[in-house]
mmCIF file of C-alpha atoms in Angstrom:
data_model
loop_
_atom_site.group_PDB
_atom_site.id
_atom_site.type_symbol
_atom_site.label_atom_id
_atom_site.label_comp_id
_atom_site.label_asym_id
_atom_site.label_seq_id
_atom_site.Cartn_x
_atom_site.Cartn_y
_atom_site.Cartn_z
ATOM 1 C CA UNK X 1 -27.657 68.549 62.230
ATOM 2 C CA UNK X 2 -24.442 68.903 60.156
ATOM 3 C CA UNK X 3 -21.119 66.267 60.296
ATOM 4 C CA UNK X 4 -17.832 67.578 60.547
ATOM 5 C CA UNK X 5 -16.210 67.905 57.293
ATOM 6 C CA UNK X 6 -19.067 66.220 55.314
ATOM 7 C CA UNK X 7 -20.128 68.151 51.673
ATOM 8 C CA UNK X 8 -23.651 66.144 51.692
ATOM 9 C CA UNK X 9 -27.579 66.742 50.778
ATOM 10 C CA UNK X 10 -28.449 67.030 54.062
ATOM 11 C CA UNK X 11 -26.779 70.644 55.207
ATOM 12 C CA UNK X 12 -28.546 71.857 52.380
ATOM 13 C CA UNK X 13 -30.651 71.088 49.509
ATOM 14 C CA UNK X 14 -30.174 71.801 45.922
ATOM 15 C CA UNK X 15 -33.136 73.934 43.901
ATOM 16 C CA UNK X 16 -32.804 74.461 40.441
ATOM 17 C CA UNK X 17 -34.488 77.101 38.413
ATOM 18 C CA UNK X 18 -35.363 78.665 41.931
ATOM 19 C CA UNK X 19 -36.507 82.076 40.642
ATOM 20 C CA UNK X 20 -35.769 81.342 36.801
ATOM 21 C CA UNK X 21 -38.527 82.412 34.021
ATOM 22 C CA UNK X 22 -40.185 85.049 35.580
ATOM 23 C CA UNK X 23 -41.056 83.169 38.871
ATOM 24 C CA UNK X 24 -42.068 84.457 42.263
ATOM 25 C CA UNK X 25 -39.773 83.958 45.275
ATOM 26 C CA UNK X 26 -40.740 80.708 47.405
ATOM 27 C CA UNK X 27 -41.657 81.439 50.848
ATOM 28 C CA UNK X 28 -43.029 78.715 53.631
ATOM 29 C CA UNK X 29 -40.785 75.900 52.432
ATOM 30 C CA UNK X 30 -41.188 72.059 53.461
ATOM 31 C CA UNK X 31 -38.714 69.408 53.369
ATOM 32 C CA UNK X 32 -40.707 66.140 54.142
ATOM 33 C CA UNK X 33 -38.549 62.826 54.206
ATOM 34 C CA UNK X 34 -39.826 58.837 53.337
ATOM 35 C CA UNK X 35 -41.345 57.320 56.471
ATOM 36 C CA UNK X 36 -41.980 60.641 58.611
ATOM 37 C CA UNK X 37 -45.101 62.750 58.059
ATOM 38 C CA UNK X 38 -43.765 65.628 59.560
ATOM 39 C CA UNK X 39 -43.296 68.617 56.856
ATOM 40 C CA UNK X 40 -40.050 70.396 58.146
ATOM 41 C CA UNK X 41 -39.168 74.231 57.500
ATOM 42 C CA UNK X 42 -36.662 75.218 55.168
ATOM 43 C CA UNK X 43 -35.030 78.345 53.915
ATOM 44 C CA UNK X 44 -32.885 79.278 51.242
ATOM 45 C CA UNK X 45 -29.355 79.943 52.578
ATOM 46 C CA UNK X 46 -28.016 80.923 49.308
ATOM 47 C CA UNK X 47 -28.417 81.099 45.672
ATOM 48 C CA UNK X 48 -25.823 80.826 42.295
ATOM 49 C CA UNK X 49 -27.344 83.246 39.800
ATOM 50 C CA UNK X 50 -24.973 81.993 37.107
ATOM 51 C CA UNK X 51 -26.097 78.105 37.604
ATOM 52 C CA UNK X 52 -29.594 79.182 38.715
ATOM 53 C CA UNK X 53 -29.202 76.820 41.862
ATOM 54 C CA UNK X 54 -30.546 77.853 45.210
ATOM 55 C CA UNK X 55 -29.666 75.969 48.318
ATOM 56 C CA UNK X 56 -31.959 75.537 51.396
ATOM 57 C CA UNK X 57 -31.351 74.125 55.059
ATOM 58 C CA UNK X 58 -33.728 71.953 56.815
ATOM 59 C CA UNK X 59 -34.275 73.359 60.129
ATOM 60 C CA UNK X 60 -35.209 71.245 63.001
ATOM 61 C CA UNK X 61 -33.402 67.949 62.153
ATOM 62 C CA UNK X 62 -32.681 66.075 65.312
ATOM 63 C CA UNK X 63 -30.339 63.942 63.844
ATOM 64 C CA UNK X 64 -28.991 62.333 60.415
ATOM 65 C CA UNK X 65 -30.861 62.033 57.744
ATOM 66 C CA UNK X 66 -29.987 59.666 54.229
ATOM 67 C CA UNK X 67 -27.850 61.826 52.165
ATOM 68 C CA UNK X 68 -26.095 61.918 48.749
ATOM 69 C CA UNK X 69 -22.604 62.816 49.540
ATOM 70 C CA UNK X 70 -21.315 65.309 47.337
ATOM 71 C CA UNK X 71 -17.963 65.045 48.381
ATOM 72 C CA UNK X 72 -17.681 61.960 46.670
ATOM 73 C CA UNK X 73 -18.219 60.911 42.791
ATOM 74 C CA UNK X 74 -17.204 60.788 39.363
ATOM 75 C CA UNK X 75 -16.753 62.121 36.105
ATOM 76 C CA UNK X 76 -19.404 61.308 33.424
ATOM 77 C CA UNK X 77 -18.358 59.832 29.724
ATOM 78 C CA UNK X 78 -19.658 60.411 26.599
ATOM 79 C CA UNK X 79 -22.299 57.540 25.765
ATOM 80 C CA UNK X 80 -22.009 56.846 29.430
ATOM 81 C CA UNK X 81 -25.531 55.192 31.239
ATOM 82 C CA UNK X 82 -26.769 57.434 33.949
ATOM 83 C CA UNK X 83 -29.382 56.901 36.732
ATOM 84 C CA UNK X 84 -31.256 59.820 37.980
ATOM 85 C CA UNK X 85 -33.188 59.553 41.699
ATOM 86 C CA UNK X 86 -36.571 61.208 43.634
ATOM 87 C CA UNK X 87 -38.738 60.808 45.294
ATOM 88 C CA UNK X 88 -42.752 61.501 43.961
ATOM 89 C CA UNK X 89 -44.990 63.985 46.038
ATOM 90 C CA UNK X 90 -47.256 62.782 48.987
ATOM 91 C CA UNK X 91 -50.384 62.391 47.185
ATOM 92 C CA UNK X 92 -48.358 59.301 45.882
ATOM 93 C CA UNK X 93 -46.502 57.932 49.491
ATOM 94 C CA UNK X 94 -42.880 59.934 48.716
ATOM 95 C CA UNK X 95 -42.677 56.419 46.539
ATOM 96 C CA UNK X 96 -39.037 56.431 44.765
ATOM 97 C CA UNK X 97 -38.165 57.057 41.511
ATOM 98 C CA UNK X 98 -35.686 56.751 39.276
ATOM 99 C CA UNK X 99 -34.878 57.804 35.678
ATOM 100 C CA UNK X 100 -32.857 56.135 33.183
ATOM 101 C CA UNK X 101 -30.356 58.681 31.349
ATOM 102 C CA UNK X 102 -27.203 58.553 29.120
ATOM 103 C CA UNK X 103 -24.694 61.160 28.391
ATOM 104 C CA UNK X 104 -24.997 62.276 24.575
ATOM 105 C CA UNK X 105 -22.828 65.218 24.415
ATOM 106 C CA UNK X 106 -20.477 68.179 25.999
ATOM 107 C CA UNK X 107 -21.271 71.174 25.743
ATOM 108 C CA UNK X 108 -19.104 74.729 26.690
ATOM 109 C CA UNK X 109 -21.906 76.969 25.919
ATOM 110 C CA UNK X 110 -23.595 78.379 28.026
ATOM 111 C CA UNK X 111 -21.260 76.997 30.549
ATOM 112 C CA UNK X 112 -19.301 73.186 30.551
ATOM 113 C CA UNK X 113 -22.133 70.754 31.336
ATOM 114 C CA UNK X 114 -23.318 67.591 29.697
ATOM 115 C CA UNK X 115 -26.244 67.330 27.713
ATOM 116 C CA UNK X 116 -28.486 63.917 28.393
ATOM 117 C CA UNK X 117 -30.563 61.530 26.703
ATOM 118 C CA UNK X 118 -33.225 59.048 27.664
ATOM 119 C CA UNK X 119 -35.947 60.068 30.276
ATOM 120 C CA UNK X 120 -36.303 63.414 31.929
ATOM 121 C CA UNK X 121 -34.953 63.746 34.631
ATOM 122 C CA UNK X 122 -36.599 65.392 37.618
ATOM 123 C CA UNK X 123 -35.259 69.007 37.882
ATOM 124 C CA UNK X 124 -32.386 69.518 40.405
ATOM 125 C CA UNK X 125 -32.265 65.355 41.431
ATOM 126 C CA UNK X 126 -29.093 64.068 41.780
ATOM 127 C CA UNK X 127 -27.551 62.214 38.671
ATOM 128 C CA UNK X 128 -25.533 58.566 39.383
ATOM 129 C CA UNK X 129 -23.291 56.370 37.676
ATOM 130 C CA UNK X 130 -23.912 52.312 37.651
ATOM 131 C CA UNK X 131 -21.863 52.828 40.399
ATOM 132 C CA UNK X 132 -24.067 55.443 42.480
ATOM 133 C CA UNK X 133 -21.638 57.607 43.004
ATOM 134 C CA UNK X 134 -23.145 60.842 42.504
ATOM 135 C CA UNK X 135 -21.996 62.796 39.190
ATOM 136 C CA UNK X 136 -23.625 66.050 38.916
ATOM 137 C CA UNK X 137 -27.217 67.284 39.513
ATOM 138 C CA UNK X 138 -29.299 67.404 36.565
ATOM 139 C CA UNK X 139 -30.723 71.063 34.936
ATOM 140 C CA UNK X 140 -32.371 72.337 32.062
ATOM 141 C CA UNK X 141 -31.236 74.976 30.215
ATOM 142 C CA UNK X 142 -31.951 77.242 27.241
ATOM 143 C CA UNK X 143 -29.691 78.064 24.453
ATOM 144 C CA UNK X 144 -28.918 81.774 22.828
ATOM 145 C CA UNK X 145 -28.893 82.137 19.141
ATOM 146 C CA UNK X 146 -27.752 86.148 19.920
ATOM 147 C CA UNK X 147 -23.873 84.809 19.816
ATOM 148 C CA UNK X 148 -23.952 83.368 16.383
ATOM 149 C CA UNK X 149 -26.030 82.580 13.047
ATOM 150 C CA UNK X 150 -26.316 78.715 13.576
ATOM 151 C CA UNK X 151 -29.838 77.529 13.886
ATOM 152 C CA UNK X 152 -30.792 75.075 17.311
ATOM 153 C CA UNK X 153 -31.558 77.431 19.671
ATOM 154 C CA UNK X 154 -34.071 75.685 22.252
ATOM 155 C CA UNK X 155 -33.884 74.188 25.829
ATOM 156 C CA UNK X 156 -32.364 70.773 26.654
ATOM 157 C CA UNK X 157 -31.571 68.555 29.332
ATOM 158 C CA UNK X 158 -28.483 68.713 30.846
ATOM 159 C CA UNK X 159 -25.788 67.508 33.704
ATOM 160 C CA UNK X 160 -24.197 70.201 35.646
ATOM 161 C CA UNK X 161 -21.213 68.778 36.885
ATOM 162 C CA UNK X 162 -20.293 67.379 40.485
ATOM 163 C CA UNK X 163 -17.482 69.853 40.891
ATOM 164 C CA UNK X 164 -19.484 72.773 39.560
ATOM 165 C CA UNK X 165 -22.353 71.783 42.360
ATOM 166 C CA UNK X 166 -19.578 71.436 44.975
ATOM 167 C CA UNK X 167 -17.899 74.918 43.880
ATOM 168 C CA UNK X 168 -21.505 76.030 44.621
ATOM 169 C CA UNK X 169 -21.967 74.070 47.463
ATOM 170 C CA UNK X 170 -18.795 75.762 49.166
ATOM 171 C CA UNK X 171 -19.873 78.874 48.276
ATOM 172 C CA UNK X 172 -23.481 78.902 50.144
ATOM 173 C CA UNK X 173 -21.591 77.437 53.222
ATOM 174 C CA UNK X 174 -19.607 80.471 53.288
#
């Protein structure tokens, strides 16, 4: 199922970290949604290298399914309150979740995103203003200390931005 002219969650799923760190490729993918026990297939129909974001379709959909619509959103702010949304695996009913988030800084390096605070989000959820409107998809990401002599290396948690996803987005549709 796909809607004419409609950027949304539901022609395909974003992954993040899908073969990051020295993990295996995924094969045999489910997509199960709240309220139906059927596991549907999935497969990966592309993936950014650079962002480390793979997108999948779920095949066999026999009509629309809830979606965050990508085409849609805003920009976050600095000190800005964010909500983060899931849903938890079946051994706990696909219950939904939410985390609580605020935006604490931008970064350029490795690439413009915005670094969060508060909870941890969920890898790859969606990120929303107070608004819901979507704002990005949120991402982990590890820091180089090859570039320069400063010390702070590490991993943090971060935003990637909506129109980064979207220029990613367009790309798998391709």
């Amino acid at each position: 199922y796909t809607e004419e002219n409609t950027l949304s969650l539901h022609d395909a799923l974003p992954i993040y970290d899908y073969l990051g760190d020295g993990a295996q490729k995924a094969v045999d993918l489910k997509v199960t949604f709240a309220g139906d026990p059927k596991d549907r297939d999935a497969v990966v129909v592309a993936r950014d290298r650079v962002l480390n974001l793979a997108w999948l379709q779920v095949l066999g959909l026999d009509a629309p399914v809830a979606a965050v619509d990508l085409a849609v959103g805003a920009d976050p702010v600095l000190g800005q309150d964010l909500q983060s949304v899931w849903r938890t695996g079946r051994a706990f009913d696909h219950a939904p979740a939410t985390g609580r988030h605020y935006v604490v800084a931008r970064v350029e390096k490795p690439r413009p995103m915005w670094q969060l605070g508060g909870d941890t989000p969920l890898v790859g959820a969606p990120v929303l203003d107070a608004a819901g409107r979507p704002v990005g998809v949120s991402a982990t990401q590890s820091g180089s200390l090859a570039d320069d002599d400063e010390e702070g290396g590490g991993e943090g948690t971060f935003l990637l931005p909506l129109e980064v996803v979207r220029k990613s987005l367009a790309e798998a549709k391709k």
